[in-house]
Coordinates of C-alpha atoms and ligand atoms in Angstrom, one line a residue:
M1 CA 117.7 81.4 72.3
N2 CA 115.6 81.7 75.2
K3 CA 115.6 86.0 76.0
K4 CA 116.4 86.4 79.9
P5 CA 113.6 87.8 81.4
I6 CA 113.2 91.1 82.8
A7 CA 114.5 91.6 86.6
I8 CA 112.1 93.4 88.9
C9 CA 113.5 94.0 92.0
I10 CA 111.6 95.3 95.5
L11 CA 112.5 96.3 97.9
G12 CA 109.6 96.1 101.4
G13 CA 106.5 94.9 101.2
G14 CA 104.8 97.2 102.6
F15 CA 102.0 100.3 101.0
G16 CA 104.9 101.8 98.6
G17 CA 107.1 98.2 97.8
L18 CA 104.0 95.4 98.1
Y19 CA 100.8 97.8 96.0
T20 CA 103.5 98.1 93.0
A21 CA 104.5 95.1 92.8
L22 CA 100.5 93.8 93.0
Y23 CA 100.2 96.7 90.4
L24 CA 103.0 94.8 88.5
S25 CA 101.5 92.2 88.6
N26 CA 98.4 92.8 85.9
F27 CA 100.7 94.2 83.1
D28 CA 101.0 92.1 80.5
W29 CA 104.9 91.8 80.4
V30 CA 105.1 89.4 84.4
R31 CA 101.4 87.6 83.1
S32 CA 103.7 86.0 79.6
G33 CA 107.0 85.6 82.1
R34 CA 108.9 88.8 79.5
C35 CA 109.3 90.0 83.1
Q36 CA 110.2 88.4 86.2
I37 CA 108.6 90.3 90.2
T38 CA 111.1 89.4 93.1
L39 CA 110.4 90.8 96.9
V40 CA 112.5 91.4 98.5
E41 CA 110.2 90.9 102.5
P42 CA 111.7 90.1 105.9
K43 CA 108.4 89.8 108.2
D44 CA 105.8 87.3 107.1
N45 CA 103.4 89.6 107.2
F46 CA 102.0 93.3 105.3
L47 CA 100.5 95.5 108.4
F48 CA 98.0 97.7 107.1
T49 CA 99.6 100.8 109.8
P50 CA 95.8 102.4 109.9
L51 CA 94.2 99.8 111.2
L52 CA 97.1 99.2 114.1
Y53 CA 95.5 101.3 116.7
E54 CA 92.5 98.9 116.5
I55 CA 94.6 96.3 118.1
L56 CA 93.8 97.5 121.7
T57 CA 90.7 97.3 121.3
G58 CA 89.5 94.6 119.9
E59 CA 87.9 96.6 116.7
L60 CA 89.5 95.2 114.4
Q61 CA 91.6 90.9 114.8
R62 CA 95.4 91.1 113.8
W63 CA 94.6 88.5 110.2
E64 CA 92.6 91.9 108.8
I65 CA 94.8 93.8 109.3
A66 CA 97.9 91.9 108.8
P67 CA 97.4 89.5 106.6
S68 CA 101.1 87.1 105.0
Y69 CA 102.1 87.5 102.0
Q70 CA 102.2 84.4 101.4
K71 CA 97.8 85.1 100.9
L72 CA 98.5 87.5 99.5
L73 CA 100.9 86.5 97.0
A74 CA 98.8 83.0 96.0
G75 CA 97.9 82.7 92.7
K76 CA 100.0 86.1 91.8
K77 CA 103.5 85.7 89.1
I78 CA 105.4 87.6 92.0
N79 CA 108.5 85.6 93.8
F80 CA 109.0 86.1 97.2
C81 CA 111.6 86.7 98.8
Q82 CA 111.4 86.9 103.2
D83 CA 114.9 88.0 103.8
K84 CA 116.0 91.9 104.3
A85 CA 118.2 93.6 102.1
R86 CA 121.2 94.9 103.4
R87 CA 123.7 96.7 101.6
I88 CA 122.9 98.0 97.3
D89 CA 125.6 98.6 94.7
L90 CA 123.7 100.6 92.1
K91 CA 126.8 100.9 89.9
K92 CA 126.5 96.8 90.1
R93 CA 122.7 97.1 89.7
Q94 CA 123.1 94.8 92.9
V95 CA 121.2 94.0 96.1
E96 CA 123.4 92.3 99.0
L97 CA 121.0 90.2 101.5
E98 CA 121.4 89.1 105.1
T99 CA 121.1 85.8 104.1
G100 CA 123.9 86.4 101.9
A101 CA 122.4 85.8 98.2
A102 CA 122.7 88.1 95.8
L103 CA 120.2 89.4 93.6
T104 CA 121.4 91.7 90.6
Y105 CA 118.3 93.9 88.4
D106 CA 117.7 95.9 86.2
Y107 CA 114.6 97.6 87.8
L108 CA 115.1 97.8 91.3
V109 CA 112.2 99.6 93.6
L110 CA 113.2 101.2 96.4
A111 CA 110.5 100.9 99.0
V112 CA 112.3 99.6 103.1
G113 CA 110.1 103.1 104.6
G114 CA 111.6 104.3 107.7
K115 CA 112.9 103.9 111.3
T116 CA 112.1 104.9 114.7
R117 CA 113.6 107.5 115.7
F118 CA 114.7 107.4 119.7
V119 CA 116.9 110.1 120.9
N120 CA 119.2 110.7 123.3
L121 CA 117.0 110.8 126.2
P122 CA 117.7 108.7 129.3
G123 CA 114.9 105.7 129.8
L124 CA 114.0 105.9 126.7
V125 CA 115.7 103.2 125.1
T126 CA 114.4 100.8 128.6
H127 CA 111.8 102.1 129.6
A128 CA 108.9 103.6 126.3
L129 CA 107.4 101.1 124.1
T130 CA 107.3 101.9 119.9
F131 CA 103.9 101.7 118.4
R132 CA 104.8 100.7 114.8
S133 CA 104.7 97.1 113.9
L134 CA 102.5 94.8 114.6
A135 CA 105.5 93.4 117.6
D136 CA 105.0 96.2 119.0
A137 CA 100.7 96.4 119.2
E138 CA 100.8 92.9 120.4
R139 CA 103.5 94.2 123.2
L140 CA 101.1 96.9 124.1
Q141 CA 98.6 94.3 124.6
E142 CA 100.4 92.5 127.0
R143 CA 101.6 95.1 129.3
L144 CA 98.3 97.0 129.6
S145 CA 96.8 93.3 130.4
V146 CA 99.6 93.1 132.9
L147 CA 98.3 96.7 134.3
E148 CA 94.3 95.7 134.0
A149 CA 95.1 93.0 136.0
S150 CA 96.3 94.7 138.1
E151 CA 95.7 95.6 142.0
R152 CA 95.6 99.4 141.3
Q153 CA 92.6 101.8 140.7
R154 CA 94.3 104.1 138.1
L155 CA 96.7 102.4 135.1
R156 CA 98.4 105.8 134.5
I157 CA 99.7 106.0 130.8
A158 CA 102.0 109.1 129.3
V159 CA 102.2 109.7 125.3
I160 CA 104.9 111.4 123.6
G161 CA 104.2 112.9 120.6
A162 CA 101.2 114.9 120.0
G163 CA 101.1 114.0 116.3
S164 CA 98.5 111.7 114.6
N165 CA 100.0 108.5 115.9
G166 CA 100.2 109.8 119.5
V167 CA 96.5 111.0 119.1
E168 CA 95.7 107.9 118.3
L169 CA 97.0 106.3 120.1
A170 CA 96.0 108.4 123.3
C171 CA 92.3 108.2 122.9
K172 CA 92.7 104.9 122.3
V173 CA 94.2 103.9 125.0
S174 CA 92.3 105.6 127.6
D175 CA 89.1 103.7 125.6
R176 CA 90.2 100.7 126.3
L177 CA 90.9 102.2 129.7
S178 CA 87.6 103.3 130.3
G179 CA 88.3 104.7 134.1
R180 CA 90.5 103.2 135.5
G181 CA 93.0 104.9 132.4
Q182 CA 94.8 108.5 133.4
V183 CA 96.6 109.2 129.9
C184 CA 98.7 112.4 129.5
L185 CA 99.9 113.5 126.0
I186 CA 102.6 115.3 126.0
D187 CA 105.0 117.4 124.2
R188 CA 107.1 120.5 122.5
G189 CA 105.6 121.9 120.0
E190 CA 102.9 124.9 121.4
A191 CA 99.8 122.6 119.4
I192 CA 98.7 118.9 118.7
L193 CA 98.7 117.5 114.6
K194 CA 100.4 120.6 114.3
T195 CA 101.0 119.4 110.5
F196 CA 96.3 119.3 109.9
S197 CA 93.9 121.6 110.0
S198 CA 91.8 123.2 112.1
G199 CA 88.9 121.3 111.7
V200 CA 90.4 117.8 113.0
K201 CA 92.8 119.6 115.1
K202 CA 89.2 120.8 117.5
A203 CA 87.8 117.4 116.6
A204 CA 90.9 116.1 118.1
S205 CA 90.8 118.4 121.2
Q206 CA 87.1 117.2 121.7
A207 CA 88.2 113.8 122.0
I208 CA 90.9 114.5 124.2
K209 CA 88.6 116.6 126.8
A210 CA 86.1 114.0 126.9
R211 CA 88.4 111.8 127.7
N212 CA 89.7 114.2 130.3
I213 CA 93.5 113.1 128.1
Q214 CA 96.4 115.1 130.2
V215 CA 98.2 117.3 127.3
Y216 CA 101.4 119.6 127.8
L217 CA 102.9 121.2 124.9
E218 CA 105.8 123.6 124.9
T219 CA 107.3 121.3 127.3
G220 CA 110.5 118.4 127.0
V221 CA 110.9 114.6 128.7
K222 CA 114.0 114.8 130.6
E223 CA 114.1 111.7 131.5
I224 CA 112.1 108.8 131.7
E225 CA 112.2 106.1 134.9
E226 CA 110.5 103.1 135.8
D227 CA 107.4 104.3 137.3
K228 CA 108.1 108.5 136.5
I229 CA 108.4 110.7 133.9
I230 CA 110.6 114.6 134.4
L231 CA 109.2 117.2 132.2
A232 CA 110.4 120.2 131.8
C233 CA 107.9 123.1 131.0
G234 CA 109.3 126.2 130.7
D235 CA 111.5 126.7 134.6
R236 CA 109.5 124.3 135.7
I237 CA 110.4 120.6 136.3
I238 CA 107.1 118.2 136.4
T239 CA 107.4 115.3 137.9
H240 CA 104.3 112.4 136.9
P241 CA 104.0 109.2 138.2
V242 CA 103.7 106.4 135.1
D243 CA 103.3 103.2 134.5
L244 CA 103.9 102.9 131.1
V245 CA 105.3 105.6 128.8
L246 CA 104.6 105.0 124.8
W247 CA 107.0 106.7 122.5
T248 CA 105.6 108.5 119.7
A249 CA 107.9 111.3 118.9
G250 CA 108.9 110.8 115.2
T251 CA 110.2 108.4 112.4
E252 CA 114.0 108.5 110.5
T253 CA 115.5 107.5 107.3
I254 CA 117.3 103.1 107.8
N255 CA 121.3 103.5 108.2
W256 CA 122.1 101.8 104.5
V257 CA 119.6 104.0 103.3
K258 CA 121.4 106.9 104.2
N259 CA 124.7 105.7 102.5
L260 CA 123.5 104.8 99.9
G261 CA 125.6 107.2 98.1
C262 CA 122.7 109.2 95.8
Q263 CA 120.9 112.5 95.7
Q264 CA 119.4 112.4 99.3
N265 CA 118.1 115.8 101.5
S266 CA 118.6 116.7 104.6
Q267 CA 117.7 114.1 106.3
G268 CA 119.5 111.3 104.6
K269 CA 115.8 110.5 102.4
L270 CA 116.1 109.7 98.7
L271 CA 115.8 113.3 96.6
T272 CA 114.1 111.9 93.4
R273 CA 113.8 113.7 89.4
P274 CA 109.0 113.9 89.5
T275 CA 108.9 110.5 87.9
L276 CA 109.8 108.9 91.1
Q277 CA 112.9 107.9 89.1
L278 CA 116.4 107.9 91.0
I279 CA 118.2 111.5 90.0
D280 CA 121.0 110.0 88.7
Y281 CA 120.1 105.7 88.4
P282 CA 116.7 106.2 86.4
E283 CA 116.3 102.4 86.6
V284 CA 116.0 102.9 90.3
F285 CA 112.6 104.1 91.8
A286 CA 111.7 105.2 95.4
L287 CA 108.5 105.4 96.8
G288 CA 106.8 105.6 100.7
D289 CA 108.9 107.1 103.2
L290 CA 112.5 106.4 102.0
A291 CA 111.8 108.8 99.9
D292 CA 111.6 113.1 99.9
I293 CA 110.0 114.0 96.5
R294 CA 108.5 117.1 96.3
Q295 CA 105.4 118.4 95.2
S296 CA 106.7 121.9 93.7
K297 CA 110.4 123.4 94.8
T298 CA 109.7 124.6 98.5
K299 CA 107.0 122.0 99.9
S300 CA 107.2 117.9 99.9
V301 CA 104.9 115.1 99.5
P302 CA 103.5 113.5 102.7
A303 CA 105.7 110.5 104.0
T304 CA 102.2 108.6 104.5
A305 CA 100.5 105.6 103.5
Q306 CA 98.1 107.5 101.6
A307 CA 101.2 109.2 99.3
A308 CA 103.0 105.6 99.2
Y309 CA 99.6 104.0 97.7
Q310 CA 99.6 106.4 94.7
Q311 CA 103.6 106.8 94.3
A312 CA 103.1 102.9 93.8
S313 CA 100.2 102.7 91.4
C314 CA 102.1 105.7 88.9
A315 CA 106.0 103.9 89.7
A316 CA 104.4 100.3 88.4
K317 CA 102.7 102.2 85.1
N318 CA 106.5 104.3 85.1
L319 CA 108.2 101.0 85.0
K320 CA 106.1 99.7 81.9
A321 CA 106.5 102.3 80.3
L322 CA 110.2 102.1 80.5
M323 CA 110.1 98.8 79.3
E324 CA 107.7 99.4 76.3
G325 CA 110.3 102.8 75.6
K326 CA 107.4 105.1 75.8
R327 CA 107.1 108.7 77.9
L328 CA 107.2 108.7 81.7
K329 CA 104.9 110.4 83.7
R330 CA 105.7 113.0 86.2
F331 CA 104.2 111.7 90.2
H332 CA 101.0 113.8 90.9
Y333 CA 99.9 113.6 95.1
L334 CA 96.5 114.4 95.6
H335 CA 95.7 115.0 98.9
L336 CA 92.5 113.0 99.5
G337 CA 92.1 114.2 103.5
D338 CA 92.9 113.2 106.9
M339 CA 91.3 110.0 108.7
L340 CA 91.9 109.5 112.6
T341 CA 90.8 107.9 114.9
L342 CA 89.5 109.7 118.1
G343 CA 88.2 106.4 120.2
K344 CA 86.0 103.0 120.3
G345 CA 84.4 103.5 117.1
V346 CA 84.5 106.7 116.5
A347 CA 86.5 109.1 113.8
I348 CA 87.0 112.0 112.3
V349 CA 87.2 111.9 108.9
S350 CA 88.1 116.1 106.7
S351 CA 87.9 115.1 103.4
F352 CA 88.0 118.9 100.6
G353 CA 86.8 120.5 104.2
I354 CA 84.0 119.1 104.7
N355 CA 84.4 117.1 108.2
L356 CA 82.0 114.3 109.8
E357 CA 83.2 113.2 113.1
G358 CA 81.6 110.3 115.6
N359 CA 80.9 107.2 115.3
L360 CA 79.4 107.3 111.5
A361 CA 83.0 109.3 110.5
G362 CA 84.5 105.5 112.2
K363 CA 82.2 103.4 110.6
L364 CA 83.4 105.4 107.5
R365 CA 86.8 105.3 108.0
R366 CA 87.2 101.5 108.6
L367 CA 85.0 101.2 105.4
I368 CA 87.4 102.8 103.7
Y369 CA 90.6 101.4 104.8
I370 CA 88.9 98.6 103.6
Q371 CA 88.6 99.5 100.5
R372 CA 92.1 99.9 100.3
L373 CA 93.2 96.7 101.7
P374 CA 95.5 94.6 99.9
T375 CA 93.7 92.1 97.7
M376 CA 89.7 92.3 96.5
R377 CA 89.4 88.1 98.4
H378 CA 91.4 90.3 101.8
R379 CA 89.5 93.3 101.4
W380 CA 85.9 90.2 101.3
Q381 CA 86.6 89.2 103.5
V382 CA 87.1 91.8 106.2
L383 CA 84.1 92.9 104.7
K384 CA 81.9 89.9 105.3
N385 CA 83.2 89.6 108.9
L386 CA 82.4 93.4 109.6
F387 CA 78.7 92.4 108.1
L388 CA 78.4 89.6 110.7
K389 CA 79.9 91.3 113.8
V390 CA 77.3 93.5 113.2
K391 CA 74.6 91.7 112.7
N392 CA 75.5 89.2 115.6
L393 CA 75.0 93.1 117.6
Ligands
FAD401 C1 100.8 103.4 113.8 C2 100.6 103.7 112.5 C3 99.3 104.3 111.9 C4 99.5 105.2 110.6 N1 98.9 106.1 110.4 C5 98.8 106.9 109.2 C6 97.0 106.9 107.9 O1 95.7 106.0 109.4 N2 97.3 107.4 107.5 C7 98.6 107.1 106.8 O2 99.1 107.8 106.1 N3 100.1 106.5 107.0 C8 99.9 106.5 108.2 N4 101.2 106.2 108.7 C9 102.4 106.3 107.8 C10 102.4 104.3 106.5 O3 102.4 104.0 107.8 C11 103.3 105.3 105.6 O4 103.9 106.5 104.9 C12 103.4 103.9 105.4 O5 103.7 102.9 105.6 C13 105.0 104.1 104.3 O6 105.3 103.4 103.5 P1 106.2 102.5 103.1 O7 106.3 101.8 101.5 O8 107.1 103.6 102.5 O9 107.0 101.9 104.1 P2 106.1 100.7 104.9 O10 104.8 100.1 104.4 O11 106.6 100.7 106.5 O12 107.0 99.3 104.8 C14 108.9 99.1 104.4 C15 108.7 97.5 104.4 O13 110.1 97.9 104.0 C16 110.2 96.3 105.2 N5 112.0 96.7 105.3 C17 113.1 97.2 106.1 N6 113.9 97.1 105.6 C18 113.8 96.5 104.9 C19 115.0 95.6 103.9 N7 116.2 96.0 104.6 N8 114.5 95.2 103.0 C20 113.6 94.4 102.5 N9 112.5 95.1 103.0 C21 112.3 96.0 105.0 C22 109.2 96.5 106.8 O14 109.4 95.4 106.7 C23 107.3 97.0 106.1 O15 106.9 96.1 105.3 C24 101.1 105.1 109.7 C25 102.1 104.8 110.8 C26 102.2 104.0 111.5 C27 103.0 103.8 112.1

C-alpha cells in the first residue's frame, strides 16, 4: 500500500517562507515525492524589499525585484496555493484559508511577516502613504508623477519615522525630485537610525545634509491634513506645509497571529525554541518578522530580511532532521552588516567594522543583493540586465 506523503505547509512566500520552500525543494525527500510542500501566499509576486526604493528612481524595474511565484517555482516540487491563511488550529493541525478551503499538515512553517503599524493619529490613514509593498511603491510613483507634472515650484514631502526605511526613502525621493524636492524627516527619538552603528549614522547624516533634507528630531506628529502636518517639538507647535506624507513608523504583528494561542511576547510575536520550533508545538516552525527568536536571554534576533533568510536555511535543515529522526540544530544569527541606500546610485555598506560609502558601495550593495535573489535563473537575468545597462552607458 502506498504511504501518504508527509505534508509540509508553508504560510507566507517572503524571505522566511519562500526561501524555506526553495531550500526544501533540493532535498531528496521532496524530489522523491515522500514529502509534499505547499506554499500558501496571497500575492502573485515575491518582493525583494531591500531594493524597493530603486523602483522610485527607475534604477530597477518591477520584474527585477518582484518576480512572479509562477516563474520562481517553475520546475520545482512546490505546490503554490494562491490564498491567504485566516485561522490555524494548532491542535488539529489544520489551516483555514480565506477561500474556505482547509489544509491539514504534518509540519507547518509560519512566515507571514508583519504589517504596518498605524497609531491613533488624526489624518494618518486618510492622507499618508505607506511604503511596504509593490502596490505602495506604485502608488507613490503615481503621486510623485502627478506632483512632477504640476506647476508647483517646490514639492514638499514629509517622511515620518527616521529608521532605515524613512532615511532610505527620504534620500531616494529627494534624488528623484532633484532640485524641486523639499523633503523633511520627522522622528520622536533623539537621533536617526537608532539601532545602527555610528559609521552608518554618520554616512546617513551626510547624505541627508547634502540633499538639504530638513530633520525634526524629538518631534511628535499631532495631525496630518491634506496640505499640512502639525508637529509638536517640546512646547512648540509647528505647522509644516506638505504635498505628500509618507508613514514609515513601525511594524506590528498580524491580528490572527496574535491570537494563535501559543507562547508569545508582549507584542504578540511567537516565541520559539532555539531550533525555531514553537515552544509547545514542535511540528510548527516560526520565522521572520512574526517570531521572537532569542539570541540571548535579553536580546532578540532583529526583524530583518537578513535574519529571515538565515532562518529559512536553518528551518529547512531542521525539518529534514525531524523527518529523519535526527537531532535538530540551534539557530545562530550571524550579523553580516548593514547596507542602506542613501540616494540614487549611492549607499553605505558596513560590515565587520569596515565602512564603504558612495558609488562603489552602491554597486557593491546591488551585487550582494542580486546574489541573494531567490533563484539562480532570476539572479542571472537581473545580472545580465545590469551588464547591458552598464555597456549602454
Ligand atoms: C521597504 C522595506 C525595505 C526593507 N529593507 C531591508 C533591508 O535593506 N535589509 C533587511 O534585512 N531587511 C529589510 N526590510 C525588512 C524585511 O523586508 C523583513 O524583515 C522581511 O521581509 C521579513 O521576512 P518575512 O518572511 O517574515 O516576511 P515577508 O518577507 O514580509 O513575507 C511575508 C509574506 O507572507 C504573506 N502573507 C501575509 N499574510 C498572509 C496570510 N494570511 N497567509 C499567507 N501568506 C500571507 C505576504 O504576502 C508576504 O509575501 C525591509 C522592509 C521594507 C518594507
